[in-house]
Amino acid sequence: MNRASSLAVLITAALSLQCGTKPPVVVDAGEPDAGAPEVDAGEVDSGVTTDAGTADAGEQDAGVVDAGPVDLDGDGLDDALELSLAQAYLPVLAVHPQDGCPLGGIVFRARRHPLDPTLVFIIYDHLFQRDCGLTSHPGDNEVFAATINPATPAPAGLTALRAISHQGTICQKVGTCGTCGTLSACEQNASGRPIVYFSKDKHGGYTTLSSCNTLTCLDQCAVGDRPGVPLVNAGEPTAHLTEDLTDAGFITAANGWTDASLLHFNPWGTVDFGGAGNVAGDLIDPAFDTPACR
Ligand SMILES: [Ca+2]
Ligand SMILES: [Ca+2]
Ligand SMILES: [Ca+2]
């Protein structure tokens, strides 16, 4: 039984005693256990304490802090759970150590996997301030996606990963790795975290080092890591959690962003990200649908 339920029982008991009756027997059906975050098909099951009081201080009184799940994007998953899964299972972002324009962060969309509601499907859109390779341009959107099995702790619970470099061009390469079917295992760092490589200056995404370093499209990848990038939950196409990545604390001067044309960018808008592609399109792009590996 979680804290909210315990409080509910106490409050129910207190109210009953006040009225001079015996407290009713409270049967706790379908309560989540306190273990690793679980996703359950029937209900929002966070396994993670959500403090709605921080979102609205007015709702937080002295006695009740935990207001239960908050699902403002209406996908049946607690929004705080979406963020904690996206953070916990985030692959290593292997930006090239000599990349000339590495500044970036991620806007993501997380929801139940369409093929298996006990899994979570996350589209990560890695947004850079610049693409500084050949045909450089302000803004850069490079997408990868993951299937997560929340019943298995990170990083092993990241069960499938896809990246597509130079999507829609002659240089396009689709890389998918994972634990099911004929997929190759994802490349990992020493801690077992799967790796997504971003090519030097262009930021084309790859799941293997060898598929990047072929010389044919001039991409160069190397082992690297870019920890601590901002991570913002976009919400769903029908219920946005943010429409301004500056107000969301991502594309800000404090984070090093200097290109004024990218400030206050709306990830759900029709405007492209600088000279790059459309982020709203990325967040619904079926090309990134990863298989339902467990
Ligand atoms: Ca949600
Ligand atoms: Ca969502
Ligand atoms: Ca690029």
Short mmCIF file of C-alpha atoms and ligand atoms in Angstrom, two decimals:
data_model
loop_
_atom_site.label_atom_id
_atom_site.label_comp_id
_atom_site.label_asym_id
_atom_site.label_seq_id
_atom_site.Cartn_x
_atom_site.Cartn_y
_atom_site.Cartn_z
CA MET A 1 0.00 0.00 0.00
CA ASN A 2 1.40 3.38 -0.87
CA ARG A 3 1.34 6.55 1.14
CA ALA A 4 -1.76 7.96 -0.52
CA SER A 5 -3.69 4.78 0.22
CA SER A 6 -2.45 4.71 3.80
CA LEU A 7 -3.56 8.28 4.22
CA ALA A 8 -6.91 7.46 2.63
CA VAL A 9 -7.39 4.65 5.13
CA LEU A 10 -6.42 6.90 8.03
CA ILE A 11 -8.66 9.69 6.82
CA THR A 12 -11.55 7.25 6.29
CA ALA A 13 -11.01 5.81 9.74
CA ALA A 14 -10.78 9.24 11.32
CA LEU A 15 -13.97 10.38 9.63
CA SER A 16 -15.79 7.24 10.70
CA LEU A 17 -14.68 7.57 14.32
CA GLN A 18 -15.80 11.17 14.33
CA CYS A 19 -19.27 9.99 13.32
CA GLY A 20 -19.32 7.37 16.06
CA THR A 21 -19.21 4.36 13.77
CA LYS A 22 -16.69 1.62 13.36
CA PRO A 23 -14.24 2.20 10.56
CA PRO A 24 -15.15 0.16 7.53
CA VAL A 25 -12.90 -2.60 6.33
CA VAL A 26 -10.92 -1.18 3.45
CA VAL A 27 -10.02 -3.74 0.84
CA ASP A 28 -7.01 -2.77 -1.13
CA ALA A 29 -7.43 -4.37 -4.54
CA GLY A 30 -4.95 -3.90 -7.37
CA GLU A 31 -2.46 -1.87 -5.40
CA PRO A 32 1.00 -1.54 -6.94
CA ASP A 33 3.88 -2.96 -5.02
CA ALA A 34 6.69 -0.72 -3.93
CA GLY A 35 9.28 -2.22 -6.23
CA ALA A 36 10.58 -1.11 -9.61
CA PRO A 37 8.29 1.06 -11.71
CA GLU A 38 5.71 -1.12 -13.42
CA VAL A 39 3.43 -0.41 -16.28
CA ASP A 40 0.10 -2.07 -15.99
CA ALA A 41 -2.38 -2.16 -18.80
CA GLY A 42 -5.40 -1.19 -16.80
CA GLU A 43 -4.36 1.79 -14.77
CA VAL A 44 -1.72 4.34 -14.15
CA ASP A 45 0.72 2.56 -11.93
CA SER A 46 3.60 4.75 -11.07
CA GLY A 47 5.67 2.98 -8.46
CA VAL A 48 7.20 6.42 -8.20
CA THR A 49 5.92 8.96 -5.72
CA THR A 50 4.41 11.87 -7.53
CA ASP A 51 4.15 15.04 -5.59
CA ALA A 52 1.48 17.08 -7.30
CA GLY A 53 1.96 19.67 -4.59
CA THR A 54 5.13 20.90 -6.26
CA ALA A 55 3.18 21.62 -9.45
CA ASP A 56 0.56 23.58 -7.54
CA ALA A 57 1.60 24.71 -4.11
CA GLY A 58 -1.99 25.68 -3.40
CA GLU A 59 -3.01 22.03 -3.36
CA GLN A 60 -0.43 21.06 -0.80
CA ASP A 61 -1.73 21.21 2.73
CA ALA A 62 0.05 20.19 5.86
CA GLY A 63 -1.39 16.69 6.00
CA VAL A 64 -1.62 15.50 2.41
CA VAL A 65 1.43 15.79 0.19
CA ASP A 66 1.00 12.92 -2.22
CA ALA A 67 -1.88 13.63 -4.56
CA GLY A 68 -1.31 10.52 -6.66
CA PRO A 69 -0.56 10.16 -10.36
CA VAL A 70 -0.74 13.13 -12.70
CA ASP A 71 -1.43 12.37 -16.34
CA LEU A 72 -1.80 15.69 -18.07
CA ASP A 73 -0.99 14.26 -21.51
CA GLY A 74 -3.73 11.67 -21.17
CA ASP A 75 -1.78 8.60 -22.24
CA GLY A 76 -2.49 6.55 -19.11
CA LEU A 77 1.05 6.91 -17.74
CA ASP A 78 1.97 9.11 -14.82
CA ASP A 79 3.87 12.03 -16.36
CA ALA A 80 6.54 11.94 -13.64
CA LEU A 81 7.03 8.23 -14.36
CA GLU A 82 7.49 9.07 -18.05
CA LEU A 83 10.30 11.47 -17.15
CA SER A 84 11.94 9.12 -14.69
CA LEU A 85 11.93 6.27 -17.23
CA ALA A 86 13.27 8.53 -20.00
CA GLN A 87 16.11 9.58 -17.70
CA ALA A 88 16.88 6.20 -16.20
CA TYR A 89 16.98 4.30 -19.50
CA LEU A 90 18.57 7.05 -21.60
CA PRO A 91 21.32 5.50 -23.73
CA VAL A 92 24.85 6.86 -23.70
CA LEU A 93 24.87 9.88 -26.02
CA ALA A 94 28.16 9.28 -27.80
CA VAL A 95 28.72 12.71 -29.26
CA HIS A 96 32.16 12.73 -30.89
CA PRO A 97 34.81 14.07 -28.49
CA GLN A 98 36.01 16.45 -31.23
CA ASP A 99 32.54 17.55 -32.33
CA GLY A 100 32.63 21.24 -33.22
CA CYS A 101 29.04 21.96 -32.14
CA PRO A 102 28.03 19.54 -29.38
CA LEU A 103 25.56 21.77 -27.52
CA GLY A 104 22.20 20.05 -27.33
CA GLY A 105 19.48 18.47 -25.29
CA ILE A 106 16.47 16.23 -25.70
CA VAL A 107 12.75 16.61 -26.07
CA PHE A 108 11.00 13.25 -25.81
CA ARG A 109 7.63 11.59 -26.12
CA ALA A 110 6.90 8.55 -23.92
CA ARG A 111 3.83 6.35 -24.04
CA ARG A 112 2.76 2.72 -23.72
CA HIS A 113 4.19 0.60 -26.50
CA PRO A 114 1.49 0.25 -29.16
CA LEU A 115 2.17 -3.49 -29.46
CA ASP A 116 2.49 -4.27 -25.74
CA PRO A 117 1.00 -1.96 -23.11
CA THR A 118 3.27 -3.34 -20.38
CA LEU A 119 6.22 -1.81 -22.26
CA VAL A 120 7.00 1.85 -22.78
CA PHE A 121 7.98 3.39 -26.11
CA ILE A 122 10.05 6.56 -26.07
CA ILE A 123 10.99 8.78 -29.00
CA TYR A 124 13.96 10.94 -28.12
CA ASP A 125 14.65 13.96 -30.33
CA HIS A 126 18.23 15.13 -29.77
CA LEU A 127 18.23 18.82 -30.63
CA PHE A 128 21.54 20.58 -31.22
CA GLN A 129 22.08 24.31 -31.55
CA ARG A 130 23.95 23.76 -34.83
CA ASP A 131 24.87 21.25 -37.46
CA CYS A 132 28.42 22.37 -38.28
CA GLY A 133 29.36 19.77 -40.87
CA LEU A 134 29.14 20.09 -44.64
CA THR A 135 26.01 22.17 -45.46
CA SER A 136 25.94 23.50 -41.90
CA HIS A 137 22.81 25.11 -40.51
CA PRO A 138 21.38 26.46 -37.27
CA GLY A 139 19.37 23.86 -35.37
CA ASP A 140 19.69 20.12 -35.79
CA ASN A 141 17.19 17.39 -34.96
CA GLU A 142 18.47 13.82 -34.68
CA VAL A 143 16.02 11.17 -33.52
CA PHE A 144 16.40 7.82 -31.81
CA ALA A 145 13.80 5.68 -30.09
CA ALA A 146 13.71 2.97 -27.48
CA THR A 147 11.53 0.21 -26.12
CA ILE A 148 11.69 -0.04 -22.36
CA ASN A 149 10.59 -2.89 -20.15
CA PRO A 150 10.08 -1.15 -16.80
CA ALA A 151 9.96 -4.51 -15.02
CA THR A 152 13.69 -4.83 -15.71
CA PRO A 153 15.85 -2.15 -14.12
CA ALA A 154 18.00 0.13 -16.27
CA PRO A 155 20.06 -0.28 -18.25
CA ALA A 156 19.08 -3.89 -19.10
CA GLY A 157 15.42 -2.92 -19.42
CA LEU A 158 16.19 -0.93 -22.54
CA THR A 159 15.24 -3.77 -24.86
CA ALA A 160 15.31 -2.18 -28.32
CA LEU A 161 16.91 0.88 -29.82
CA ARG A 162 16.70 2.51 -33.25
CA ALA A 163 18.57 5.40 -34.80
CA ILE A 164 18.36 6.70 -38.35
CA SER A 165 21.11 8.83 -39.80
CA HIS A 166 20.51 11.29 -42.61
CA GLN A 167 16.86 10.27 -42.80
CA GLY A 168 15.31 10.65 -46.22
CA THR A 169 18.62 11.17 -48.04
CA ILE A 170 20.82 8.93 -50.13
CA CYS A 171 23.02 8.55 -47.04
CA GLN A 172 20.18 7.24 -44.85
CA LYS A 173 21.08 4.33 -42.59
CA VAL A 174 18.63 2.67 -40.24
CA GLY A 175 20.15 0.94 -37.23
CA THR A 176 18.11 -1.22 -34.87
CA CYS A 177 19.44 -3.32 -32.00
CA GLY A 178 17.82 -5.14 -29.14
CA THR A 179 16.90 -8.34 -27.40
CA CYS A 180 14.27 -9.90 -29.66
CA GLY A 181 14.05 -11.74 -32.95
CA THR A 182 17.16 -11.51 -35.07
CA LEU A 183 18.29 -8.18 -33.70
CA SER A 184 21.90 -7.75 -32.72
CA ALA A 185 22.58 -6.82 -29.13
CA CYS A 186 23.08 -3.10 -28.66
CA GLU A 187 26.63 -1.85 -28.22
CA GLN A 188 27.21 -0.93 -24.60
CA ASN A 189 29.59 1.00 -22.42
CA ALA A 190 31.39 -0.56 -19.46
CA SER A 191 28.31 -0.07 -17.28
CA GLY A 192 26.09 -1.95 -19.71
CA ARG A 193 24.29 1.13 -21.04
CA PRO A 194 23.39 0.95 -24.73
CA ILE A 195 25.11 3.56 -26.90
CA VAL A 196 23.79 5.87 -29.60
CA TYR A 197 26.56 7.43 -31.66
CA PHE A 198 26.21 10.91 -33.17
CA SER A 199 28.59 11.62 -36.03
CA LYS A 200 31.10 14.43 -35.71
CA ASP A 201 29.58 17.85 -36.52
CA LYS A 202 26.60 16.40 -38.51
CA HIS A 203 25.17 14.37 -35.61
CA GLY A 204 23.84 11.52 -37.74
CA GLY A 205 22.60 8.82 -35.34
CA TYR A 206 23.92 5.25 -35.35
CA THR A 207 23.60 2.21 -33.12
CA THR A 208 26.97 0.76 -34.13
CA LEU A 209 30.39 2.34 -34.55
CA SER A 210 31.11 0.34 -37.70
CA SER A 211 27.95 1.46 -39.53
CA CYS A 212 28.98 5.09 -38.97
CA ASN A 213 32.66 4.87 -39.87
CA THR A 214 32.27 3.60 -43.43
CA LEU A 215 33.68 6.69 -45.19
CA THR A 216 30.87 6.60 -47.76
CA CYS A 217 28.95 9.52 -46.31
CA LEU A 218 31.88 11.14 -44.54
CA ASP A 219 30.50 10.44 -41.08
CA GLN A 220 32.90 9.83 -38.22
CA CYS A 221 31.81 8.41 -34.88
CA ALA A 222 33.75 7.73 -31.71
CA VAL A 223 33.03 6.56 -28.24
CA GLY A 224 32.00 9.52 -26.15
CA ASP A 225 29.44 10.53 -23.62
CA ARG A 226 27.47 13.65 -23.03
CA PRO A 227 25.89 13.27 -19.62
CA GLY A 228 23.50 15.67 -18.00
CA VAL A 229 21.76 17.07 -21.06
CA PRO A 230 18.34 18.65 -20.49
CA LEU A 231 15.44 16.24 -21.01
CA VAL A 232 11.94 17.62 -21.54
CA ASN A 233 8.69 15.67 -21.88
CA ALA A 234 6.80 16.93 -24.94
CA GLY A 235 3.57 15.16 -24.01
CA GLU A 236 1.31 13.68 -26.65
CA PRO A 237 0.10 15.13 -29.98
CA THR A 238 -3.36 15.57 -28.48
CA ALA A 239 -2.20 16.93 -25.10
CA HIS A 240 1.06 18.86 -25.05
CA LEU A 241 3.11 19.10 -21.88
CA THR A 242 5.25 21.90 -23.31
CA GLU A 243 4.99 24.28 -26.23
CA ASP A 244 8.07 26.35 -25.38
CA LEU A 245 11.48 24.74 -24.88
CA THR A 246 12.91 27.93 -23.40
CA ASP A 247 10.23 28.24 -20.75
CA ALA A 248 10.73 24.50 -20.15
CA GLY A 249 14.34 25.26 -19.12
CA PHE A 250 16.01 23.56 -22.09
CA ILE A 251 16.91 26.09 -24.83
CA THR A 252 18.19 28.82 -22.54
CA ALA A 253 21.15 31.16 -22.21
CA ALA A 254 21.93 29.46 -18.92
CA ASN A 255 22.39 26.19 -20.84
CA GLY A 256 24.68 27.95 -23.31
CA TRP A 257 22.26 28.56 -26.18
CA THR A 258 23.10 31.75 -28.08
CA ASP A 259 21.06 31.45 -31.31
CA ALA A 260 18.08 33.75 -30.78
CA SER A 261 16.18 32.13 -33.67
CA LEU A 262 15.81 28.93 -31.61
CA LEU A 263 14.52 30.55 -28.44
CA HIS A 264 10.93 29.76 -27.41
CA PHE A 265 10.77 26.92 -29.91
CA ASN A 266 7.49 24.99 -29.90
CA PRO A 267 8.16 21.26 -30.43
CA TRP A 268 4.55 20.77 -31.52
CA GLY A 269 4.53 23.71 -33.95
CA THR A 270 4.65 23.72 -37.74
CA VAL A 271 7.89 25.73 -37.80
CA ASP A 272 11.05 23.71 -38.42
CA PHE A 273 13.90 23.68 -35.90
CA GLY A 274 16.23 26.30 -37.39
CA GLY A 275 17.49 25.01 -40.70
CA ALA A 276 16.74 21.43 -39.72
CA GLY A 277 13.57 19.36 -39.72
CA ASN A 278 10.20 19.45 -38.01
CA VAL A 279 10.20 18.22 -34.43
CA ALA A 280 6.45 17.61 -34.23
CA GLY A 281 6.89 15.31 -37.22
CA ASP A 282 9.71 13.48 -35.46
CA LEU A 283 7.56 12.79 -32.41
CA ILE A 284 4.99 10.90 -34.50
CA ASP A 285 7.33 9.39 -37.11
CA PRO A 286 6.52 5.67 -37.52
CA ALA A 287 9.98 5.07 -39.01
CA PHE A 288 11.25 5.00 -35.43
CA ASP A 289 8.78 2.39 -34.14
CA THR A 290 10.95 -0.03 -32.18
CA PRO A 291 9.87 -3.68 -31.76
CA ALA A 292 8.20 -4.85 -28.56
CA CYS A 293 11.19 -6.70 -27.16
CA ARG A 294 10.93 -7.76 -23.52
CA CA B 1 1.14 10.74 -19.22
CA CA B 2 3.40 10.73 -22.82
CA CA B 3 22.41 16.88 -38.64
#
